[in-house]
Coordinates of C-alpha atoms in Angstrom, one line a residue:
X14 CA -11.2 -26.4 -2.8
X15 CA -9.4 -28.0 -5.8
X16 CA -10.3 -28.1 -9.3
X17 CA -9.4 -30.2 -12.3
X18 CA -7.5 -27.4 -14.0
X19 CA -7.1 -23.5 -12.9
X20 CA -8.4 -20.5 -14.4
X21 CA -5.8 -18.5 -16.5
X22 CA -4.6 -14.8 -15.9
X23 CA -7.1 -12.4 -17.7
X24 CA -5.6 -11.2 -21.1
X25 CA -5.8 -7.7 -19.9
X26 CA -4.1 -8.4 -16.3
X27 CA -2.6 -5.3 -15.0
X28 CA 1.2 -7.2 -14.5
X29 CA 2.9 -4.4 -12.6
X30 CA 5.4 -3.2 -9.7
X31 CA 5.1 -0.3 -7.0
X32 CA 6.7 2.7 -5.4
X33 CA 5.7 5.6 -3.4
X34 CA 7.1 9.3 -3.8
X35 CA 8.9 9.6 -0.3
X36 CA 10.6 6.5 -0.9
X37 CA 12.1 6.7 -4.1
X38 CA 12.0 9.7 -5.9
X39 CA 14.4 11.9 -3.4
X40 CA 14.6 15.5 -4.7
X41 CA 12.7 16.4 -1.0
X42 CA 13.2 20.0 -1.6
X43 CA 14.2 20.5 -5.3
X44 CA 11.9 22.3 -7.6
X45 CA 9.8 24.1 -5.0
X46 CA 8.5 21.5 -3.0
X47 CA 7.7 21.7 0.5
X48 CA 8.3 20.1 3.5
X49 CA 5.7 16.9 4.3
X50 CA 5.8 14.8 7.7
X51 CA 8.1 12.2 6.5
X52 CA 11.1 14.9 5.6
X53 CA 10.0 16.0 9.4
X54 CA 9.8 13.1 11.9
X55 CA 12.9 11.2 13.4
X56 CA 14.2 8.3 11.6
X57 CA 15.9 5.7 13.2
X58 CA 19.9 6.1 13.7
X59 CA 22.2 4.1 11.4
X60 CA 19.5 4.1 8.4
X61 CA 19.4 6.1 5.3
X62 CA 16.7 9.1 5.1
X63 CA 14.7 10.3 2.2
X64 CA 15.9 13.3 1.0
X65 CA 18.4 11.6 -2.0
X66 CA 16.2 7.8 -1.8
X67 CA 16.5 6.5 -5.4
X68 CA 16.7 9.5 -7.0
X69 CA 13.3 8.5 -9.2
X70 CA 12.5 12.1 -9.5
X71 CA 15.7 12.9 -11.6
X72 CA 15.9 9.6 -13.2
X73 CA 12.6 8.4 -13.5
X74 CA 13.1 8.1 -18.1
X75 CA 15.9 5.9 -17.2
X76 CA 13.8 3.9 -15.3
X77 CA 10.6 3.9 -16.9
X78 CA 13.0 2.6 -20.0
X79 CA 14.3 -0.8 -17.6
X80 CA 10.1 -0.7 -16.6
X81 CA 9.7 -1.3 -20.2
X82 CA 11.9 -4.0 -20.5
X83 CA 10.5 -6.1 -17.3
X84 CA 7.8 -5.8 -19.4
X85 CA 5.4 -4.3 -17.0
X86 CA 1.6 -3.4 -17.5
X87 CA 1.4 -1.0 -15.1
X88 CA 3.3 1.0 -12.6
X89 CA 1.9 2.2 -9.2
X90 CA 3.4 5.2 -7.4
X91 CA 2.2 7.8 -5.9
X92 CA 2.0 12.0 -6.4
X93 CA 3.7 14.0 -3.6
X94 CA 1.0 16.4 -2.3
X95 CA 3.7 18.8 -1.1
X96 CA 5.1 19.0 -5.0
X97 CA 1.5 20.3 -5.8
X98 CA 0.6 22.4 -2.9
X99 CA 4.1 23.2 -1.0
X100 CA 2.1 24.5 2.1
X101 CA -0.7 21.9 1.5
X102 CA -3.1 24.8 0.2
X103 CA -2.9 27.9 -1.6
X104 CA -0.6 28.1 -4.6
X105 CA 0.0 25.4 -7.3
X106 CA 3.7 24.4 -7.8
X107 CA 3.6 24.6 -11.5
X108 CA 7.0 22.5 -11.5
X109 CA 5.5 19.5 -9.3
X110 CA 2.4 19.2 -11.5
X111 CA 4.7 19.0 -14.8
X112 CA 6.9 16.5 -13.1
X113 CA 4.2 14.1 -13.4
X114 CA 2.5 14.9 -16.2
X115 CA 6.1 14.2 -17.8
X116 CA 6.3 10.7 -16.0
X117 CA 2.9 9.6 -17.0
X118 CA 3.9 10.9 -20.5
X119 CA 6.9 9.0 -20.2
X120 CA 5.2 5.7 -19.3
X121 CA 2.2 6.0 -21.7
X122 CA 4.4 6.1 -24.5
X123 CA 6.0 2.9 -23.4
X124 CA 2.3 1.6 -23.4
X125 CA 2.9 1.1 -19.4
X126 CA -0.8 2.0 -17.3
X127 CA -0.3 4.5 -14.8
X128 CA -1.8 3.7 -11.1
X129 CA -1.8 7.1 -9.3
X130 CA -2.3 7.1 -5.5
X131 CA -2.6 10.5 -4.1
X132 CA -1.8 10.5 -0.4
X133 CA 1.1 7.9 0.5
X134 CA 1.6 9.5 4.1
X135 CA 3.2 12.1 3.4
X136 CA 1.0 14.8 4.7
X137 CA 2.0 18.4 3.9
X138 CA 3.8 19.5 7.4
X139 CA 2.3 22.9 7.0
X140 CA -1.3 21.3 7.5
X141 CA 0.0 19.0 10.2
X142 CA 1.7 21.9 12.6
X143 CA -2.6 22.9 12.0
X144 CA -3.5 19.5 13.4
X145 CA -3.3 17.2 10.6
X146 CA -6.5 14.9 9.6
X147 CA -8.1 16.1 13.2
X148 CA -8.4 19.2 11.5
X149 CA -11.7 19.3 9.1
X150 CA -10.1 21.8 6.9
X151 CA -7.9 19.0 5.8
X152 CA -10.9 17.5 4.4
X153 CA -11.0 20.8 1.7
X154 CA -7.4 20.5 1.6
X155 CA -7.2 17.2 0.1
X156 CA -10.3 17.7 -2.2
X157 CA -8.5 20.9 -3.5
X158 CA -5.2 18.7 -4.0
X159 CA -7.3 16.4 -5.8
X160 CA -9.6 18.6 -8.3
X161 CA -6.1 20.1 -9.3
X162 CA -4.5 16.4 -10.4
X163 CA -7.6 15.4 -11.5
X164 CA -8.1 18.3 -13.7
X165 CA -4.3 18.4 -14.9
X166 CA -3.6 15.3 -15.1
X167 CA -7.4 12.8 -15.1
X168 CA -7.4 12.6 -18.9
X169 CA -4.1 10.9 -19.1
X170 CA -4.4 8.5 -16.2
X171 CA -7.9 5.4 -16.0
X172 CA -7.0 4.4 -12.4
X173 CA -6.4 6.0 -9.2
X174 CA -6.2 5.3 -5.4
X175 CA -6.9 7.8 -2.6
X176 CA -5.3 7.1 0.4
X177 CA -2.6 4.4 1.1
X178 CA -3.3 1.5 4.0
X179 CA -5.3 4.4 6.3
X180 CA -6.1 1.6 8.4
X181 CA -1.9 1.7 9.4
X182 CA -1.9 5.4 9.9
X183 CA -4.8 4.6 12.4
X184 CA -4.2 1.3 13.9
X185 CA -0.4 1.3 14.4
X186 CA 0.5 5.9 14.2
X187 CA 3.8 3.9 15.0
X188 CA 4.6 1.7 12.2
X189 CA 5.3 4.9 9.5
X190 CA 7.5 7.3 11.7
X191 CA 7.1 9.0 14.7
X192 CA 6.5 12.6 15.0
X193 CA 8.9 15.5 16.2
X194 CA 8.7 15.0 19.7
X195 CA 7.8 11.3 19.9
X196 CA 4.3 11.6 21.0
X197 CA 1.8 9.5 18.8
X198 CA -2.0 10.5 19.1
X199 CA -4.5 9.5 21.3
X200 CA -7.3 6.8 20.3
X201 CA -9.7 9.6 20.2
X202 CA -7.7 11.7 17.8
X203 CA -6.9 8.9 16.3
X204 CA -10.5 8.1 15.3
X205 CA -11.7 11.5 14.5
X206 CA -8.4 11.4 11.8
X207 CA -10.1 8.4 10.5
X208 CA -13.4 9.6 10.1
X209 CA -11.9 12.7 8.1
X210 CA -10.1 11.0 6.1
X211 CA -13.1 9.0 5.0
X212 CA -15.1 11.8 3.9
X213 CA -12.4 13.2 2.3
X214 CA -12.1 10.0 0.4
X215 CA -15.6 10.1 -0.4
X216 CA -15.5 13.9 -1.7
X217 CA -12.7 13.1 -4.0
X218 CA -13.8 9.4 -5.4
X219 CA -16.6 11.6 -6.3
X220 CA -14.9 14.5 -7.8
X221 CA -13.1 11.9 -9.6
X222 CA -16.5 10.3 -11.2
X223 CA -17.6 13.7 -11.9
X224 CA -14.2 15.4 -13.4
X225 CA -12.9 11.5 -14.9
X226 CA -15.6 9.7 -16.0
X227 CA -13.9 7.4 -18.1
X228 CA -11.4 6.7 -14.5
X229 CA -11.8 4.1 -11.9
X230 CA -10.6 4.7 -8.6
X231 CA -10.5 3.3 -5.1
X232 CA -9.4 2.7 -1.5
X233 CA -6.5 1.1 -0.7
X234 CA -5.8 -0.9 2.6
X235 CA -3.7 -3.1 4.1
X236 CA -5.9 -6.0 4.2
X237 CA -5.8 -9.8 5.9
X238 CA -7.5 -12.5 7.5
X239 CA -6.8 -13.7 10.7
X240 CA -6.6 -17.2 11.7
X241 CA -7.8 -18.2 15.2
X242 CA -5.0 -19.9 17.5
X243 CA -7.3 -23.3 18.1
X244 CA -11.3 -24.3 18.3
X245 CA -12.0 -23.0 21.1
X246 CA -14.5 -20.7 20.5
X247 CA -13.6 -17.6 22.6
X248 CA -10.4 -17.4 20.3
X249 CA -12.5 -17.5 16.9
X250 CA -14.4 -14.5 18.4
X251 CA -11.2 -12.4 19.2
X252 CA -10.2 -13.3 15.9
X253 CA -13.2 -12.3 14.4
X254 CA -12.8 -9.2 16.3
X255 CA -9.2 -8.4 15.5
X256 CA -9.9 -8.9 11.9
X257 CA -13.2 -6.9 11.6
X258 CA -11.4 -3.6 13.5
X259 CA -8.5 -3.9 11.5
X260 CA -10.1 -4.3 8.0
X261 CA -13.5 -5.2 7.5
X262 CA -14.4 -1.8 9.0
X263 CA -12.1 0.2 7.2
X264 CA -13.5 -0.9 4.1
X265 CA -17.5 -1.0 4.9
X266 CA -17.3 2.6 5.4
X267 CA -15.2 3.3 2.3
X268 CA -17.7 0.9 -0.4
X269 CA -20.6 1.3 1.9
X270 CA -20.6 4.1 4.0
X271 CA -21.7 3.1 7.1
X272 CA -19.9 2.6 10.4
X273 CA -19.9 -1.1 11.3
X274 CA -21.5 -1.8 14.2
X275 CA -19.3 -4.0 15.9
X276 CA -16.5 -1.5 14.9
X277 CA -19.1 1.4 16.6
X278 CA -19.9 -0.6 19.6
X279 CA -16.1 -1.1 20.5
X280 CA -16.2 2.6 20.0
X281 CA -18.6 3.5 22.1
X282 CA -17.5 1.1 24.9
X283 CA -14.2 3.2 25.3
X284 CA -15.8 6.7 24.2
X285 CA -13.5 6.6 21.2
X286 CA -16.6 7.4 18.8
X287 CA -15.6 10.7 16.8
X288 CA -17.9 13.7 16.4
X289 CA -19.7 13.2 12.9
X290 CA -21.4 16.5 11.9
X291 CA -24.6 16.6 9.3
X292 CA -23.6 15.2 5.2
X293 CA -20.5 13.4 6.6
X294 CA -21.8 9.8 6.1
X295 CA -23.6 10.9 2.7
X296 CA -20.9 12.2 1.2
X297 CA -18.7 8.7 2.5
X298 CA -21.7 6.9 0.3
X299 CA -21.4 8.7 -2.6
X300 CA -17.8 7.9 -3.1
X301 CA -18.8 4.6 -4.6
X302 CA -15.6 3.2 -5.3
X303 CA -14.7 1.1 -8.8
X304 CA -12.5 -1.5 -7.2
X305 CA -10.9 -2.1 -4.4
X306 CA -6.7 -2.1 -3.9
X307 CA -4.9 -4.7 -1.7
X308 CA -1.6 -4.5 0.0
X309 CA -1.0 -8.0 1.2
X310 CA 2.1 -9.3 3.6
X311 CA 1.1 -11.7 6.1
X312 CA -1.6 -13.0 8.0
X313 CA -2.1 -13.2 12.0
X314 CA -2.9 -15.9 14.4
X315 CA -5.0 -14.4 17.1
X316 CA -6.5 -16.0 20.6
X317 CA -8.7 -15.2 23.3
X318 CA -7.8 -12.4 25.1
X319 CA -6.6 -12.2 28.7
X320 CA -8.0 -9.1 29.5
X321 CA -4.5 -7.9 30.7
X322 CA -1.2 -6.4 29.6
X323 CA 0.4 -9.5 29.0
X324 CA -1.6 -9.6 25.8
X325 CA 0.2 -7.1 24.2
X326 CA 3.4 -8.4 22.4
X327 CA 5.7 -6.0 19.8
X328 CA 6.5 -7.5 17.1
X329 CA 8.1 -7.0 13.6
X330 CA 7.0 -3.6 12.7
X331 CA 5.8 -2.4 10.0
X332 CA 2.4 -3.3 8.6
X333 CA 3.2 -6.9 10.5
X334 CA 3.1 -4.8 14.1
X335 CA 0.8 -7.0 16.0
X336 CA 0.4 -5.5 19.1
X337 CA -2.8 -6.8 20.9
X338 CA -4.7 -5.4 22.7
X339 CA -6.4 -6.3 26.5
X340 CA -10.2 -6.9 26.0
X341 CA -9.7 -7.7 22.3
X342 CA -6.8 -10.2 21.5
X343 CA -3.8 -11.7 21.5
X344 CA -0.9 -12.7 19.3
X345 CA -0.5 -15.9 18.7
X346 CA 2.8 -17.3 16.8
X347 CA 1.4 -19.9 14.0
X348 CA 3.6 -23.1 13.4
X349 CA 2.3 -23.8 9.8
X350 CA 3.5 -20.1 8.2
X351 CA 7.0 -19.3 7.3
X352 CA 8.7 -16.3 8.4
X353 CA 11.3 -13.7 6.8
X354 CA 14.8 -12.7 8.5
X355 CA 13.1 -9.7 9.5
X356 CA 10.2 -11.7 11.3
X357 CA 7.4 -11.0 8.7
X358 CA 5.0 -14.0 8.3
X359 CA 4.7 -15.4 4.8
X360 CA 2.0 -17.0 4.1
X361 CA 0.8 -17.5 0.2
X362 CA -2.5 -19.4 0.9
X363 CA -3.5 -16.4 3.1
X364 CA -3.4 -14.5 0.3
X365 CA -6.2 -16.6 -1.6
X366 CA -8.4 -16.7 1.4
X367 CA -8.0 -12.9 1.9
X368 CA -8.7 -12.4 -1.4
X369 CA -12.1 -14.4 -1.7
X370 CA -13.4 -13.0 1.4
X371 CA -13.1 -9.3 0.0
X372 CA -14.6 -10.1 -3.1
X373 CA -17.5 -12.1 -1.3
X374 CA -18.3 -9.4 1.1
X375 CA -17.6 -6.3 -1.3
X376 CA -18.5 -7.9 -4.9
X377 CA -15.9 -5.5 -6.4
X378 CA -12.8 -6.3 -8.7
X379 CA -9.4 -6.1 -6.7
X380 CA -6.2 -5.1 -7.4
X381 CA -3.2 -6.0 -5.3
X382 CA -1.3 -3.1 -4.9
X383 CA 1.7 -4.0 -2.6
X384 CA 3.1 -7.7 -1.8
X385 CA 6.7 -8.5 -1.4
X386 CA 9.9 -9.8 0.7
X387 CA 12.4 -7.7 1.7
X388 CA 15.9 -8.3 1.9
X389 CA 19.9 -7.7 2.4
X390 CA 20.2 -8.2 -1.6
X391 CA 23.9 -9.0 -1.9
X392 CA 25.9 -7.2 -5.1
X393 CA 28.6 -9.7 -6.2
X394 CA 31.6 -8.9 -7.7
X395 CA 30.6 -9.6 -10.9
X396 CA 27.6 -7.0 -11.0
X397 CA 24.9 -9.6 -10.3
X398 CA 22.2 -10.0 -7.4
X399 CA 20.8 -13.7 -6.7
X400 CA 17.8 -12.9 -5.5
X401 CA 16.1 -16.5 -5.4
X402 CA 14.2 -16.0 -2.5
X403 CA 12.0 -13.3 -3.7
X404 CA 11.5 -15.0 -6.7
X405 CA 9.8 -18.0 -4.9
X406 CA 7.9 -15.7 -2.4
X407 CA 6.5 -13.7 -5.5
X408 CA 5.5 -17.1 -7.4
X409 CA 4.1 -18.5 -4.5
X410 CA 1.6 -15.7 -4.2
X411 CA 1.3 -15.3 -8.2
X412 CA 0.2 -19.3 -7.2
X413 CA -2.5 -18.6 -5.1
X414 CA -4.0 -15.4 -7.2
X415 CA -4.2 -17.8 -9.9
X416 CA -6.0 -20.4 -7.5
X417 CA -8.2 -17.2 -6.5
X418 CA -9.1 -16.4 -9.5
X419 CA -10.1 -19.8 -10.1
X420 CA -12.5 -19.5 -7.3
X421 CA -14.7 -16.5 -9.0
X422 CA -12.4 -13.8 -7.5
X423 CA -12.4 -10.8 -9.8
X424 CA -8.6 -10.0 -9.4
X425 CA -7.6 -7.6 -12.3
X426 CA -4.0 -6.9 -11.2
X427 CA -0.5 -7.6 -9.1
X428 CA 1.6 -4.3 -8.5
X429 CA 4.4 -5.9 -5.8
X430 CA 6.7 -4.2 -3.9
X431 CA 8.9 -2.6 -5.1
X432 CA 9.2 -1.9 -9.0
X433 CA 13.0 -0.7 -7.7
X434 CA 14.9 -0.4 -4.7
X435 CA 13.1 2.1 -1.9
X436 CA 14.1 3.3 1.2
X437 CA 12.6 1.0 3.8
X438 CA 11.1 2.8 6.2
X439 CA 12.9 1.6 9.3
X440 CA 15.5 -0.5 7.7
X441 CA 16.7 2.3 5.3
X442 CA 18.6 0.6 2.5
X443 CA 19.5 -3.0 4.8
X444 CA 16.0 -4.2 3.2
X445 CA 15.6 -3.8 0.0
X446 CA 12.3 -5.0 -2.2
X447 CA 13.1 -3.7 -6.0
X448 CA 13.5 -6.1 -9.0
X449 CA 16.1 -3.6 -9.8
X450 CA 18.9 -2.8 -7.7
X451 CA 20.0 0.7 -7.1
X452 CA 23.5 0.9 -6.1
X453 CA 24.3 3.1 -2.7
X454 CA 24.5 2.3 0.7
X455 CA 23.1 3.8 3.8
X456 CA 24.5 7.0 3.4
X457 CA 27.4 6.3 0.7
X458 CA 25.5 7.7 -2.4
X459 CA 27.6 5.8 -4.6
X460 CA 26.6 6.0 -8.4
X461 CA 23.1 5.1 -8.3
X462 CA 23.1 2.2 -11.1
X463 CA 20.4 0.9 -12.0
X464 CA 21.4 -3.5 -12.2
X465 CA 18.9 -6.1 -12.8
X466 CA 18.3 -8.4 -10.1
X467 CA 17.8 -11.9 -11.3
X468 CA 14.5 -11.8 -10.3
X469 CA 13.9 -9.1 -13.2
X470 CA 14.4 -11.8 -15.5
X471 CA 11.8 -14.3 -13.9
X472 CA 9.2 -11.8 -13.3
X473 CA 9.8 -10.8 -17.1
X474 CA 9.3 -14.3 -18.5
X475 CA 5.9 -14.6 -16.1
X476 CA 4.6 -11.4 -17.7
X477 CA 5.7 -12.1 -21.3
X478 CA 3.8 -15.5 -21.1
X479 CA 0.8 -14.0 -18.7
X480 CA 1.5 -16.4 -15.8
X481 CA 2.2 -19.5 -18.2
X482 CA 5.2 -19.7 -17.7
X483 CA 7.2 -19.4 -13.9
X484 CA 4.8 -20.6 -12.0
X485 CA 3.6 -23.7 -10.5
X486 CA 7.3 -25.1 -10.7
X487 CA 6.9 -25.5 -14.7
X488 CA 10.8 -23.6 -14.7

């Protein structure tokens, strides 16, 4: 749909950036915290690991200070469970919960809105070696974890997310890290993890309501559409199918609280269904979540399926794996979309149509917490970082958020990835996302700077003029 002029940004857009704990702050074992499944699973050979990152948790004033001068609105990140709780449960680690109130101290007085997400996959080991999210103590676990932050820290922060693109850690156990051992769970397991996670979601959206009223919080998935490879119909049906198990189900549980039945049926067809015991699915309802938070890449082209293993393809890894799977779908490569050096669709218009079909079927305002291009940013000799192509990947998207919100989408924010330069998770520091560059290498530590990338300066001038200005080639 066109229109004869586009809707501006809202005057109080939440123009922001994004991190999370395990892959920038460092400091893995300083202060008394513990040991969580990232510091434990094998990373891939030749890439940096976690335990020095960006070194946000010593520097994070520094930063914060070169937040405030991008001019951002808001900064996303997330709490480290095992700074809180070393073992998970048991005794609070007064030094992890000051840690933060000090950040968000530290931001509030630069008059930036903190966005808190409290699990970023980095489960406590200590409850993992007791079997994870298939264990239902978890569940208390996490609500503990919560009531703690909450009670600490809820009068100091208005929005919060729960737990980081759960549909990933379910879909694709893979695409974070894999576990001592290298074996990844089974579907079963897989599923029951999923359906503790949800009510432990639920529990703690409403603890939140109940300890925070004045907060908003919400889910936050990894979220697409998917296009189907051509008219034939079989292939918009796998699409439909790939695109309702990988999202639409995720989220009709967490806003609605009930399975979705084409989500339950594919369950049942495999005996994948997990064991739901009496007050689960009430207490998923009464989470009721505020809004709903976004992390957008790419989208998928998807076809009938085969019904054999030639249906399943790797691909780029990350949140872009795209496996397939026999009975379901296939991959299909899509000739209208760009793709990254790293093999990561982009596709801007995606973003709009993913966007209004949340909103249509969910009716809640949506924040997009994560959206970016990653890259081997090149430091020049003379201390600058050309960075041109994340610049017109970000404005591209800022493009089609304005065109959504021109469409009735309630979109009240953009956090992209990365606020600074984070360890990827496969491709260490080789792919880098930040506005601001941190200087070190894969496992050269360096000095840390902190430079400004020149797309710091552009995404400064777009939030200084709310959108006016950047966009739509008016540079």
């Amino acid at each position: 749909m066109q229109y004869k002029e586009l809707r501006p940004f809202p005057k109080n857009f939440l123009w922001g950036a994004s991190t999370s704990a395990y892959q920038v702050e460092g400091a893995w074992d300083a202060d008394g915290k513990g040991k969580s499944v990232i510091d434990m699973m094998d990373h891939a050979d030749g890439t940096a690991g976690f335990t020095v990152a960006s070194d946000h948790y010593h520097r994070y004033k520094e930063d914060i200070r070169l937040f405030h001068e991008l001019g951002l609105k808001a900064y996303r990140f997330s709490i480290a469970w095992t700074r809180i709780f070393p073992d998970g449960v048991g005794e609070v680690n007064e030094k992890g919960l000051a840690h933060y109130e000090e950040l968000i101290d530290e931001l509030l007085h630069y008059g930036i809105e903190p966005i808190v997400t409290l699990y970023h996959f980095d489960l406590p080991y200590a409850l993992e070696e007791k079997g994870g999210w298939g264990n239902r103590e978890t569940i208390d676990a996490f609500v503990k974890y919560a009531c703690v932050v909450f009670d600490r820290l809820g009068k100091k922060v208005s929005y919060w997310l729960t737990i980081n693109e759960q549909n990933t850690l379910i879909l694709h156990p893979g695409a974070v890290g894999i576990p001592k051992g290298g074996k990844l769970p089974s579907k079963n397991d897989l599923y029951q993890q999923n359906h503790h996670m949800l009510v432990a979601q639920g529990k703690v959206m409403a603890l939140c309501h109940e300890m925070c009223p004045h907060a908003q919080i919400g889910p936050a998935i990894n979220m697409t559409s998917m296009y189907q490879a051509t008219s034939k119909p079989e292939d918009a049906i796998a699409a439909h199918n790939w695109e309702t198990i990988r999202g639409w189900s995720f989220l009709d549980l967490a806003v609605h609280g009930r399975y979705n039945r084409l989500l339950w049926s594919y369950l049942e067809n495999r005996n994948w269904q997990p064991v739901i015991e009496e007050g689960d699915l009430f207490a998923i309802q009464k989470g009721n979540p505020d809004f709903i938070a976004i992390n957008y890449y790419s989208t998928a082209t998807i076809a009938e399926s085969t019904g054999d293993a030639s249906d399943v393809s790797p691909r780029a890894g990350d949140q872009q794996i795209m496996l397939g799977e026999p009975g379901v779908y296939r991959a299909e490569e899509n000739p209208y979309v760009d793709k990254t050096k790293y093999g990561w669709v982009i596709d801007p218009v995606g973003l709009r149509l993913t966007l209004r079909k949340v909103y249509e079927r969910y009716n809640l305002p949506i924040i997009i917490t994560e959206n970016g291009i990653g890259a081997s940013d090149k430091l020049n000799e003379d201390g600058t970082i050309h960075d041109d192509y994340r610049i017109d990947f970000i404005k591209s998207h800022l493009e089609q958020i304005q065109w959504a919100l021109t469409d009735g989408v309630e979109v009240m924010g953009y956090c992209p990835w990365a606020a600074i330069d984070v360890v990827s998770t496969h491709q260490g520091y080789g792919k880098r996302y930040g506005f601001i560059y941190v200087n070190r290498g894969e496992f050269d530590i360096l000095d840390l700077k902190r430079i400004r990338k020149d797309s710091f300066f552009w995404y400064k001038r777009v939030i200084e003029s709310n959108g006016v200005d950047g966009l739509f080639h008016n540079d």
